[in-house]
CSV table of C-alpha atoms in Angstrom, one decimal:
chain,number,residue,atom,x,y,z
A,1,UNK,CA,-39.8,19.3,21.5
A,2,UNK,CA,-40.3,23.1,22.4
A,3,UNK,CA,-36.5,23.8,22.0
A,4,UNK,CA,-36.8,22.6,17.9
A,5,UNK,CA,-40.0,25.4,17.7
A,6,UNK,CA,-39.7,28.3,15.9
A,7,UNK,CA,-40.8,31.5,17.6
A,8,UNK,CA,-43.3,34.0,15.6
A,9,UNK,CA,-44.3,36.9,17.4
A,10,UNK,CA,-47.1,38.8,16.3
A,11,UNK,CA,-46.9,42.8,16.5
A,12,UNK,CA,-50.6,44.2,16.4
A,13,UNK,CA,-52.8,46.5,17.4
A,14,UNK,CA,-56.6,45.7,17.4
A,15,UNK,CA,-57.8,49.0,15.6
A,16,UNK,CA,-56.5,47.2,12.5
A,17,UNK,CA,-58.8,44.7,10.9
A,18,UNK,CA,-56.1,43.1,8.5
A,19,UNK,CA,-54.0,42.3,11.6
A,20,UNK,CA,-57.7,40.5,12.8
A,21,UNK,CA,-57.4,38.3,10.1
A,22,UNK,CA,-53.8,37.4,11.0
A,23,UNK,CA,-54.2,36.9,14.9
A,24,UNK,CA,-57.0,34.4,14.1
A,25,UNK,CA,-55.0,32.7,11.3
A,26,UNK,CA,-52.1,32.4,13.6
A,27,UNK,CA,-54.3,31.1,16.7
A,28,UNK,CA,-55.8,28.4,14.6
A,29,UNK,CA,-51.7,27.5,13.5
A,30,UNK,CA,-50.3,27.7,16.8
A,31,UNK,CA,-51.2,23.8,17.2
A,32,UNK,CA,-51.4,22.7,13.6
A,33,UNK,CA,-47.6,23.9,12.8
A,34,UNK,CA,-44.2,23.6,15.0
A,35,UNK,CA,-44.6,27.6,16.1
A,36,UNK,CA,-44.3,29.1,19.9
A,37,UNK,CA,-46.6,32.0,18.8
A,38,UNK,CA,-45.6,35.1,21.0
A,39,UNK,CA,-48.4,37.6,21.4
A,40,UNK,CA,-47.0,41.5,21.1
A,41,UNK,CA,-49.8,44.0,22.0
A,42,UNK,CA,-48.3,47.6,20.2
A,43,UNK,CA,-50.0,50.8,19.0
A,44,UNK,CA,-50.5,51.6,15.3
A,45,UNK,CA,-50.8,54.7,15.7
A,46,UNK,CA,-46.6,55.2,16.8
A,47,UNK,CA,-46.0,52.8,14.3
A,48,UNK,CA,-47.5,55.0,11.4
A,49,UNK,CA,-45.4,57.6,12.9
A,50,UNK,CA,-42.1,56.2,14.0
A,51,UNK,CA,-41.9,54.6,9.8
A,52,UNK,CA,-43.4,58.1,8.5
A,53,UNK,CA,-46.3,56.0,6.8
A,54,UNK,CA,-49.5,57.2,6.0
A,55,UNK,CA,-52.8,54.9,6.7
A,56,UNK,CA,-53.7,53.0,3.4
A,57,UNK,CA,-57.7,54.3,3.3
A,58,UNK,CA,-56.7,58.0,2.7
A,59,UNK,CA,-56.4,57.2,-1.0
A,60,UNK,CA,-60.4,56.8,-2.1
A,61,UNK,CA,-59.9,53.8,-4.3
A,62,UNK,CA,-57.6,52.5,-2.0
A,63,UNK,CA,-60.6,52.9,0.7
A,64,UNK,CA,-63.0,51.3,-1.9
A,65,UNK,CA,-61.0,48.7,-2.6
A,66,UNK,CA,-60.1,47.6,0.8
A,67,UNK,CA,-63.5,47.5,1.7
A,68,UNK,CA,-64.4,44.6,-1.0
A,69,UNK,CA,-61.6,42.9,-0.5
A,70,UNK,CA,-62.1,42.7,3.3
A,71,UNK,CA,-66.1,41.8,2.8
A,72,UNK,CA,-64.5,38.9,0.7
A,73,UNK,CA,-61.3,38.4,3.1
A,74,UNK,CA,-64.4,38.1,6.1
A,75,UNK,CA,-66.2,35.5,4.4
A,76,UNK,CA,-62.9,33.2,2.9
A,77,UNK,CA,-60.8,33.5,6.1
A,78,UNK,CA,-64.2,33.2,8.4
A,79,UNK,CA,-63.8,35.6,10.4
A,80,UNK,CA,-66.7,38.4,11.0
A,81,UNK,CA,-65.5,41.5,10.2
A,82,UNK,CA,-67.8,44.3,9.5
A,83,UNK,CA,-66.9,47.7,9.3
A,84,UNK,CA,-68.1,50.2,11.6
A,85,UNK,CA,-70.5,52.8,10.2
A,86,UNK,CA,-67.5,55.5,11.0
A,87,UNK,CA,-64.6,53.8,10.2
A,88,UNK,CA,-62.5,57.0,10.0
A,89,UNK,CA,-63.6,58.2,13.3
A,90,UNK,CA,-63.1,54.3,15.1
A,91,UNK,CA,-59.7,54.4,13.4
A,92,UNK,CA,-58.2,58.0,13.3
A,93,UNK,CA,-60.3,60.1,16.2
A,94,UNK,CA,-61.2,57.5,18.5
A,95,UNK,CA,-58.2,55.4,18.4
A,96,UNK,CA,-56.9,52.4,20.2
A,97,UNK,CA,-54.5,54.0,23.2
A,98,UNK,CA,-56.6,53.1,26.1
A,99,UNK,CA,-57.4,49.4,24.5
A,100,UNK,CA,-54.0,48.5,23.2
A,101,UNK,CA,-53.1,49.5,26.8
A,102,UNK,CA,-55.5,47.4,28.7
A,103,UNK,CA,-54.3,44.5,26.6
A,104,UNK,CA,-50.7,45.3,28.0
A,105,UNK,CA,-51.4,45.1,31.3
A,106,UNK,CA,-53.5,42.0,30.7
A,107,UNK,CA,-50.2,40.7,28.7
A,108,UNK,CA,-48.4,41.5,31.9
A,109,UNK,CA,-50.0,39.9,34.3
A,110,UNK,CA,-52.0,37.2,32.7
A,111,UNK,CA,-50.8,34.2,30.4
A,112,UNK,CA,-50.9,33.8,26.4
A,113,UNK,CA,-54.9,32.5,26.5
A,114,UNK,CA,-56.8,36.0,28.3
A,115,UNK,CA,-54.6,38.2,25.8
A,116,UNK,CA,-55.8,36.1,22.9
A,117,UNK,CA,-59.5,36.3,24.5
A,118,UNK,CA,-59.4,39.7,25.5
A,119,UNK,CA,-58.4,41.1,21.7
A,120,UNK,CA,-60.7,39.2,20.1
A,121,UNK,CA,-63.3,40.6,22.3
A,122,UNK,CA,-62.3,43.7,21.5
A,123,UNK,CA,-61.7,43.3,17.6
A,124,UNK,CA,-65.2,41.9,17.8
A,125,UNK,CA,-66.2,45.5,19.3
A,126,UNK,CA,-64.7,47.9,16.9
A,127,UNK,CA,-64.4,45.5,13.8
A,128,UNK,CA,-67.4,43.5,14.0
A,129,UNK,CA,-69.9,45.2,16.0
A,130,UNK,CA,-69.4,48.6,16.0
A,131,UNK,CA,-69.0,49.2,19.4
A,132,UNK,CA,-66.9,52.0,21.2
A,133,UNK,CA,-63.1,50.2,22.6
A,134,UNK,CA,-62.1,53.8,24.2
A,135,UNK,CA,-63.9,54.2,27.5
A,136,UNK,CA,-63.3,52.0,30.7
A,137,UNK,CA,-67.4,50.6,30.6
A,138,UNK,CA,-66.7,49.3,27.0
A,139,UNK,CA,-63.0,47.9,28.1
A,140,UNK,CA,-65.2,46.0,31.3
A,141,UNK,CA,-67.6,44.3,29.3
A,142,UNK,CA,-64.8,42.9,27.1
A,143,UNK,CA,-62.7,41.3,29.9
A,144,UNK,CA,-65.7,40.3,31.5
A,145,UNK,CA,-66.9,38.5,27.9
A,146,UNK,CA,-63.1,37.4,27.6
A,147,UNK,CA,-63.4,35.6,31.1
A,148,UNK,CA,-61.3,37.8,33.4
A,149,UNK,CA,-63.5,38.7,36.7
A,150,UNK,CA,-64.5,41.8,37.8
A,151,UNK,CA,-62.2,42.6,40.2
A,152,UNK,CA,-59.5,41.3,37.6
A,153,UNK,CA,-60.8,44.2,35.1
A,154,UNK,CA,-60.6,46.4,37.6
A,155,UNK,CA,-57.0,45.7,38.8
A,156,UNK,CA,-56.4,45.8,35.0
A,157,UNK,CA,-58.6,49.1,34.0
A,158,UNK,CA,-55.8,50.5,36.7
A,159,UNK,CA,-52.7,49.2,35.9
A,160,UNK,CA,-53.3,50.4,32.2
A,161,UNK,CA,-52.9,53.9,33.4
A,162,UNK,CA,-49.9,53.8,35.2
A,163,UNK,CA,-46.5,54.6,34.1
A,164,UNK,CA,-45.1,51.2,33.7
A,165,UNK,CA,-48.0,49.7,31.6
A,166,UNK,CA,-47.4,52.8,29.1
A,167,UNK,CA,-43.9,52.3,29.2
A,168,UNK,CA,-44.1,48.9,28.2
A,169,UNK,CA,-46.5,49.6,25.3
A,170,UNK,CA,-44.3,52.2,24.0
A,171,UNK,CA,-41.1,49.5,24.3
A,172,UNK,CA,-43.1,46.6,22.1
A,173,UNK,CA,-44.0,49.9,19.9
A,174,UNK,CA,-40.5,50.4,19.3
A,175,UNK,CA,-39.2,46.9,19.3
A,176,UNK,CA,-41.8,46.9,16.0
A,177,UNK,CA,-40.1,49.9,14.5
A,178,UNK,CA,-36.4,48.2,14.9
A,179,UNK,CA,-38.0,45.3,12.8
A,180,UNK,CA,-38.5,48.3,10.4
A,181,UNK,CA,-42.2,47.7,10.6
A,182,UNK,CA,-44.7,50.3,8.9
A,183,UNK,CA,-47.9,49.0,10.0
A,184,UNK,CA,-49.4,45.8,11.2
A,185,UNK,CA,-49.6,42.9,11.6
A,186,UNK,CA,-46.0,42.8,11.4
A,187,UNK,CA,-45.1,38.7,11.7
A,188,UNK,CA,-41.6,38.4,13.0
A,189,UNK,CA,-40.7,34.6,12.4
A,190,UNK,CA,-37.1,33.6,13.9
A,191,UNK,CA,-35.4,30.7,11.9
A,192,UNK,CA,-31.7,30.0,12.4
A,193,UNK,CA,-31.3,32.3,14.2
A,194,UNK,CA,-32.6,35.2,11.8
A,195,UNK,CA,-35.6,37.7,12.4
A,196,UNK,CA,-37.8,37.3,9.3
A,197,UNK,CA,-40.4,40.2,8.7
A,198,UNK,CA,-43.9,39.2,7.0
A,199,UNK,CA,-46.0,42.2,6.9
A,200,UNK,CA,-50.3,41.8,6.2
A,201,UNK,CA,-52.0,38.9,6.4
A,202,UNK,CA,-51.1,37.6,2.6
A,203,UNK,CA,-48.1,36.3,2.9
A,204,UNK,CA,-48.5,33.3,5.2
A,205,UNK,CA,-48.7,30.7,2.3
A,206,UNK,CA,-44.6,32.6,1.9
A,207,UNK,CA,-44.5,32.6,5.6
A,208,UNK,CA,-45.1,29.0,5.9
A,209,UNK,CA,-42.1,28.1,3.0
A,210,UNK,CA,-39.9,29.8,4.9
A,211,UNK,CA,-40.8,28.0,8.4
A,212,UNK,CA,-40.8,24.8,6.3
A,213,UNK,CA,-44.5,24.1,7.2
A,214,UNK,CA,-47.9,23.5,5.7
A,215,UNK,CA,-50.4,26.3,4.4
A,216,UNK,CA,-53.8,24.8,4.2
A,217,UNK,CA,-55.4,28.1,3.7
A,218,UNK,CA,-57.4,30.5,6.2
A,219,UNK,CA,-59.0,27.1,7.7
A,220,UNK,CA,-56.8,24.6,8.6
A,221,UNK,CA,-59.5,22.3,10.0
A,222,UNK,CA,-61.3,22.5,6.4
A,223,UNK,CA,-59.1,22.4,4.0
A,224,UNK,CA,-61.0,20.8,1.3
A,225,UNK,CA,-62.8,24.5,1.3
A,226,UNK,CA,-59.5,25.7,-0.2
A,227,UNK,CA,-58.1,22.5,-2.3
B,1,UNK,CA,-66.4,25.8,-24.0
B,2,UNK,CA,-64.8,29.5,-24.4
B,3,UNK,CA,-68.5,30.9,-23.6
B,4,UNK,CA,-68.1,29.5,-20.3
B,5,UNK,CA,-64.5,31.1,-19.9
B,6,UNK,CA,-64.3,33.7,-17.3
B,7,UNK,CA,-63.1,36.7,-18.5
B,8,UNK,CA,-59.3,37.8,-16.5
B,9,UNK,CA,-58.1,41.3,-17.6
B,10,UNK,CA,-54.9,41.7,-16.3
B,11,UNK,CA,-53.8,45.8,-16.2
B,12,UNK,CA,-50.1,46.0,-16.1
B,13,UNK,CA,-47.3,48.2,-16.5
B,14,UNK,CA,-43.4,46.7,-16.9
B,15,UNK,CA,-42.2,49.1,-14.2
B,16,UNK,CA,-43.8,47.3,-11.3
B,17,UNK,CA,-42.1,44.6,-10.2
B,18,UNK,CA,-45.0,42.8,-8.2
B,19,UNK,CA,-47.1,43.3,-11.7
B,20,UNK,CA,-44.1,40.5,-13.1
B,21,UNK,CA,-45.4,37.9,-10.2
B,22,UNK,CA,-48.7,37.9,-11.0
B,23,UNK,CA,-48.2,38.1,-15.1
B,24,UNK,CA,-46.2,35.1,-15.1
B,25,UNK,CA,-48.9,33.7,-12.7
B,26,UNK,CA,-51.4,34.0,-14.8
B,27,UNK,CA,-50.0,33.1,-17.9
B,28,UNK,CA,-49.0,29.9,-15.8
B,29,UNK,CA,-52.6,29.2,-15.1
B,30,UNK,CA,-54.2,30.8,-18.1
B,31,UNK,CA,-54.4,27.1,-19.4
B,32,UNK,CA,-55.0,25.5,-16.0
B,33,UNK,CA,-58.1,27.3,-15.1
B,34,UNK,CA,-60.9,28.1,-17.5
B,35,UNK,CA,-60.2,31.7,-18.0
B,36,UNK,CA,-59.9,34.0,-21.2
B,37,UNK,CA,-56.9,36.5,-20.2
B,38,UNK,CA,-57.0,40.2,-21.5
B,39,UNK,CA,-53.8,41.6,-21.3
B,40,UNK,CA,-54.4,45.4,-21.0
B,41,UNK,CA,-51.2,47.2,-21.1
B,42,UNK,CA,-51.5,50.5,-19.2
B,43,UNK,CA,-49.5,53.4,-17.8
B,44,UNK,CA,-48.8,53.5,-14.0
B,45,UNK,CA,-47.6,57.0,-13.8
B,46,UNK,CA,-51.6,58.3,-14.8
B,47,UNK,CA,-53.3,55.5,-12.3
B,48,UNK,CA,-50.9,56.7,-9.7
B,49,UNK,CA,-51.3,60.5,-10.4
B,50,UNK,CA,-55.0,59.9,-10.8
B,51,UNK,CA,-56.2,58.0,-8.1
B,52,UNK,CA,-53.9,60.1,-5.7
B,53,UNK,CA,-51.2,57.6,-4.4
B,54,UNK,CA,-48.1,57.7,-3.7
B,55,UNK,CA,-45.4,54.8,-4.4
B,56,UNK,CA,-45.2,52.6,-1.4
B,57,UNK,CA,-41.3,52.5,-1.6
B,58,UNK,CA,-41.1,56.1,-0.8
B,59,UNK,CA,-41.6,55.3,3.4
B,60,UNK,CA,-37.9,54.2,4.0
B,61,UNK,CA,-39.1,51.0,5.8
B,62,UNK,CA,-41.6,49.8,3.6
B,63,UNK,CA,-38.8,50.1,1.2
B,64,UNK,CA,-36.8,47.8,3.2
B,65,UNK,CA,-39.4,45.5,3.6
B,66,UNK,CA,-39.9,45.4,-0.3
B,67,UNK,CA,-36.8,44.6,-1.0
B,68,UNK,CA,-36.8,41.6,1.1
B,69,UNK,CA,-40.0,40.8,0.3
B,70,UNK,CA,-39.6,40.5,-3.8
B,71,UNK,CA,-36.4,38.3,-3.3
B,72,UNK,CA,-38.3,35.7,-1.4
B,73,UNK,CA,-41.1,35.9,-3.5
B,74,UNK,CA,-38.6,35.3,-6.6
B,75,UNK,CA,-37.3,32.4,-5.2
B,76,UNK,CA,-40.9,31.5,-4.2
B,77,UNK,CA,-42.8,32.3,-7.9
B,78,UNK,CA,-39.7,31.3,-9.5
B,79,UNK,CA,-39.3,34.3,-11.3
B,80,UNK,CA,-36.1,35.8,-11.5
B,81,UNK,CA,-36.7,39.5,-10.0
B,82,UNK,CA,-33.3,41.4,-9.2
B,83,UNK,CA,-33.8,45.0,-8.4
B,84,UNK,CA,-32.0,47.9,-10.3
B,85,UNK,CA,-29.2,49.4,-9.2
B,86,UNK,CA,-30.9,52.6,-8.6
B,87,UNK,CA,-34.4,52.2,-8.3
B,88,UNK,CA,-35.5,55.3,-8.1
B,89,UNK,CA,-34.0,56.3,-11.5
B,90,UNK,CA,-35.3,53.2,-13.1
B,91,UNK,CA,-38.9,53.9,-12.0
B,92,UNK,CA,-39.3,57.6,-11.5
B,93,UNK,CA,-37.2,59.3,-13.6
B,94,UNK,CA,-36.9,57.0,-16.5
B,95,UNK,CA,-40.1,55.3,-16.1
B,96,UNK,CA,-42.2,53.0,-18.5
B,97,UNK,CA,-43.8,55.8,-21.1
B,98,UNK,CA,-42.3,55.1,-23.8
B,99,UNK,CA,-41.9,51.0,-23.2
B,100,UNK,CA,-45.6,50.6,-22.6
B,101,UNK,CA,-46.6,52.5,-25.6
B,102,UNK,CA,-44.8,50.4,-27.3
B,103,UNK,CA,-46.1,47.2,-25.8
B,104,UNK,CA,-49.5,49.1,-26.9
B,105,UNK,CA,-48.2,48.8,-30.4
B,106,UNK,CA,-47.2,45.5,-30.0
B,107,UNK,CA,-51.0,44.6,-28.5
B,108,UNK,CA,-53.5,46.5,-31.3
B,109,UNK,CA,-51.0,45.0,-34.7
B,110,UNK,CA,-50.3,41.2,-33.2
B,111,UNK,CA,-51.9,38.6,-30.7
B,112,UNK,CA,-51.7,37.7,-27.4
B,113,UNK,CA,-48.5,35.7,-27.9
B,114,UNK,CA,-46.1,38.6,-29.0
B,115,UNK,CA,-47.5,40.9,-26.6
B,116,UNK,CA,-46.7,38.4,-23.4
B,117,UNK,CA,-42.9,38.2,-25.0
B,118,UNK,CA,-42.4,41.6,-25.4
B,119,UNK,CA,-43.4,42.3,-22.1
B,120,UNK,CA,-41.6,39.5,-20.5
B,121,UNK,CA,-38.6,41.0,-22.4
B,122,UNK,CA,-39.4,44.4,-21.2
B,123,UNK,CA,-39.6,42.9,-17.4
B,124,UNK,CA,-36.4,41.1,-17.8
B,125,UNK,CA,-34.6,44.3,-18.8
B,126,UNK,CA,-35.4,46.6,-16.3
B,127,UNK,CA,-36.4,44.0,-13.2
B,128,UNK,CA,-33.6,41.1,-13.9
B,129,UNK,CA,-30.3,42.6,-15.7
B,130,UNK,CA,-30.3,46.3,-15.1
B,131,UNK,CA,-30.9,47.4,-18.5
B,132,UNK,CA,-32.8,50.3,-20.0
B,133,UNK,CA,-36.3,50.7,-21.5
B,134,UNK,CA,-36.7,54.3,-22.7
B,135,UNK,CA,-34.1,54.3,-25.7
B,136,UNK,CA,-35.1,52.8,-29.1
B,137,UNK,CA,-32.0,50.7,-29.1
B,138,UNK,CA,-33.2,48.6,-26.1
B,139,UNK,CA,-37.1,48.4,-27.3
B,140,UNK,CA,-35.7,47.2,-30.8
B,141,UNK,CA,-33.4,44.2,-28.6
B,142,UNK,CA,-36.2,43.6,-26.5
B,143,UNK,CA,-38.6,43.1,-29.4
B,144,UNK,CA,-35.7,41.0,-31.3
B,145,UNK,CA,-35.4,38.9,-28.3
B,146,UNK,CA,-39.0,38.3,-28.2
B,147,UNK,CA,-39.3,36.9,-31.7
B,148,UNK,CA,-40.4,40.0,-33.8
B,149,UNK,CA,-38.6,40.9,-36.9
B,150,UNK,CA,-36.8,44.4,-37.2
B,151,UNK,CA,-39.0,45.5,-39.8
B,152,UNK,CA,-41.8,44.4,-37.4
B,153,UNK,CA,-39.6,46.4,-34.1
B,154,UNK,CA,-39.1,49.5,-36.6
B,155,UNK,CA,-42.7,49.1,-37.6
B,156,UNK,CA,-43.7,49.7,-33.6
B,157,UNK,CA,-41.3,52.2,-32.7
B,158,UNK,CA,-42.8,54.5,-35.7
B,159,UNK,CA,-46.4,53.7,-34.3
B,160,UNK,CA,-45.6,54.2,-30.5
B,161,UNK,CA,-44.9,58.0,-31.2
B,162,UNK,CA,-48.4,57.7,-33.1
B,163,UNK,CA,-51.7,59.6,-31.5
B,164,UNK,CA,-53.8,56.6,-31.9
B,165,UNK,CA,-50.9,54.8,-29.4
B,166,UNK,CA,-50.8,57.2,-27.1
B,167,UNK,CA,-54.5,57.7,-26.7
B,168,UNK,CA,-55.5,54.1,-26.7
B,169,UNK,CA,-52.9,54.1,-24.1
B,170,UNK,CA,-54.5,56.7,-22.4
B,171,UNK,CA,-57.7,54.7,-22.8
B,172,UNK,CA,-56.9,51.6,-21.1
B,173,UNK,CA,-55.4,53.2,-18.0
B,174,UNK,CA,-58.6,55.3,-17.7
B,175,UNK,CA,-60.2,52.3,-18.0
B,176,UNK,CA,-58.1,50.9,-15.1
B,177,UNK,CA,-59.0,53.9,-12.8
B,178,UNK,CA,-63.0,53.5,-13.7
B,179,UNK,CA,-62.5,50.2,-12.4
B,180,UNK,CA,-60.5,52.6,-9.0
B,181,UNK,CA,-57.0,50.9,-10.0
B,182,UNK,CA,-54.4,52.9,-7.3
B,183,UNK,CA,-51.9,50.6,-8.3
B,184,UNK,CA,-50.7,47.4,-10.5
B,185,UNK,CA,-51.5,44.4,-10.7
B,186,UNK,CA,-55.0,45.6,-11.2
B,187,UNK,CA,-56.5,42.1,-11.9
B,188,UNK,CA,-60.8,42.2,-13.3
B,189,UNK,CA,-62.5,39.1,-13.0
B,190,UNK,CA,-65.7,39.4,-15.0
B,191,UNK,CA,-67.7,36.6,-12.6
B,192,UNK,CA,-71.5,36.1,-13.2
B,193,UNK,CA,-71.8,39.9,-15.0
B,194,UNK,CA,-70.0,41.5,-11.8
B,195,UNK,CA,-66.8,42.8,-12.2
B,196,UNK,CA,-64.6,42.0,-9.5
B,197,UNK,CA,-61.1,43.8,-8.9
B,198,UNK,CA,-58.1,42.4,-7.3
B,199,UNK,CA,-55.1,44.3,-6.5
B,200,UNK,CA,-51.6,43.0,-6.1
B,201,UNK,CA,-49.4,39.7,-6.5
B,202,UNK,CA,-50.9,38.2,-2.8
B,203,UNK,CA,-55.0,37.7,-4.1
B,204,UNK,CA,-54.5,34.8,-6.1
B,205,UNK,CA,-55.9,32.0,-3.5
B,206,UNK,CA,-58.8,34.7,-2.8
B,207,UNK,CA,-59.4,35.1,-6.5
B,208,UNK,CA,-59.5,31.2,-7.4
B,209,UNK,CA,-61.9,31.0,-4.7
B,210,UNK,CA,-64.2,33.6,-6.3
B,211,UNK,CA,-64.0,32.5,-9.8
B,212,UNK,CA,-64.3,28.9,-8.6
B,213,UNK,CA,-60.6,27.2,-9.7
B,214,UNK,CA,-58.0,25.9,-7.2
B,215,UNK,CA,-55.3,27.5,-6.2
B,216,UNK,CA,-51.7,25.2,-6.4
B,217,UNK,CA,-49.4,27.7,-5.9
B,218,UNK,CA,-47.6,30.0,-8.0
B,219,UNK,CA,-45.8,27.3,-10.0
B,220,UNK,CA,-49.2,24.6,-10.9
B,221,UNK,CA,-47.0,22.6,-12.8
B,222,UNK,CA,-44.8,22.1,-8.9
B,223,UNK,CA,-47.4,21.3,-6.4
B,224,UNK,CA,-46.1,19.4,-3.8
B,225,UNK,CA,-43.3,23.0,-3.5
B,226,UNK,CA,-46.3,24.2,-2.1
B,227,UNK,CA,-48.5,21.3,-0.4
């Protein structure tokens, strides 16, 4: 059974709410389609500037527009996503570094279900409520909502400093950038025996053609909402 | 029954290659869903200069991605995209002036039905067989193709190199940017006395949602290709 699976990893950084959208999609797929999802915790930020990109909101109406589409992405794909009242600041000054390395060392050392808990706890800090993801209190209270114990956090709040753990981030970072990616999420799907790139979280009814499965929309337990 | 029509502007330009997905789209489901479609033919050149963007494929690996991406989505739509042989010249230094003024032409002397020909004739030249759009010989075979007669072609040339074509031109793409177009596909769904703005070839399932139709794919007539 797992050797006829098809591998999808997901590259993605939690300062990005598109990729939010994605990450929850793929959880709720993981079971519903013949995938061995493979989370990769990267930085954005050496993505934008390994590929030379520029981030999408600099352009005004593209920053108008992206904040409709994700108050109507939000509601459609159910997931609560609510800008924070700086975005610019959470996304450009602030930054994700110290998260998207405390999810490393928690993909290091713990299985597939605390790295799923753990980001969404912290996409529900800077994407939904508005909550700081940069200093070692704020990464606490996430592990601790995500399940880990306290001792756990503090192993982890450790380990993300050390040479290794940033090493490692900086290796997934790159992997991305060999996929040619130029943001996230970048969806790297493998079929016969060929890497498949699927950038944003739009193209998964595309995505799931190619895999030769099912899209039944954002909610695959209601799809009635979409047909 | 057309008072209760939603009203689907569709902003376009020939040059963009995504803009060809979601124009056949639409005029695939312009008779499946309950929607009035406005074509607006506009000029991306002044959307892009004036909202401030930059073309995506300018970031070498979103290029790459692009590239890959519009083949599988031509298989996918069923639309039969082939890129250029040199891109760049085709789009930047060529470009679409002098086509879309004469699709503007084309849209204030004759209906609906001559203006989607022309511009699927347009699309076919420049995003399927390689072929030119700036020189009067290949407007005149484009609009021969598309069921016009050559004193009707001869008729359009004249009046594309009018003022009142060039400024109602003008018009509509300013009218694209009030509505913060940074890019085609701009799609305006007048829903409920709100205008609502889609961007791109990958909002269709988002936009059936809002406007209240199902979404079956980018071929209706096919499906179980999609389900």
């Amino acid at each position: 059974m797992s050797s006829s699976k098809k591998v999808v990893e997901l590259f993605y950084d939690v300062v990005s709410p598109y990729t939010w959208l994605a990450f929850e999609v793929l959880c709720r797929y993981k079971n519903v389609w013949n995938i061995d999802l493979k989370f990769k915790p990267a930085y954005l930020g050496g993505v934008m500037h390994g590929s030379g990109n520029r981030p999408p909101g600099l352009v005004p109406n593209k920053f108008h527009y992206m904040s409709t589409d994700l108050t109507r992405l939000s509601d459609y794909f159910a997931v609560p996503l609510s800008s924070p009242s700086n975005p610019f600041e959470a996304m450009f000054e602030k930054g994700s570094l110290n998260a998207m390395r405390f999810v490393t060392a928690v993909a290091e050392k713990e299985g597939d279900v605390q790295v799923e808990r753990v980001s969404r706890e912290l996409w529900k800090r800077i994407w939904s409520t508005d909550q700081d993801i940069t200093q070692p209190a704020s990464l606490t209270e996430a592990g601790l909502k995500a399940g880990l114990s306290a001792s756990q956090v503090e192993e982890f709040l450790t380990l993300a400093k050390s040479q290794p753990i940033k090493d490692k981030l900086k290796s997934v970072t790159e992997e991305a950038l060999k996929h040619k990616a130029f943001g996230f999420p970048c969806i790297v799907c493998h079929v016969n025996g060929k890497a498949e790139v699927f950038f944003g979280s739009d193209r998964f009814e595309l995505m799931a053609h190619c895999i030769g499965e099912k899209w039944l929309g954002p909610q695959p337990d209601k799809p009635t909402a979409k047909m």
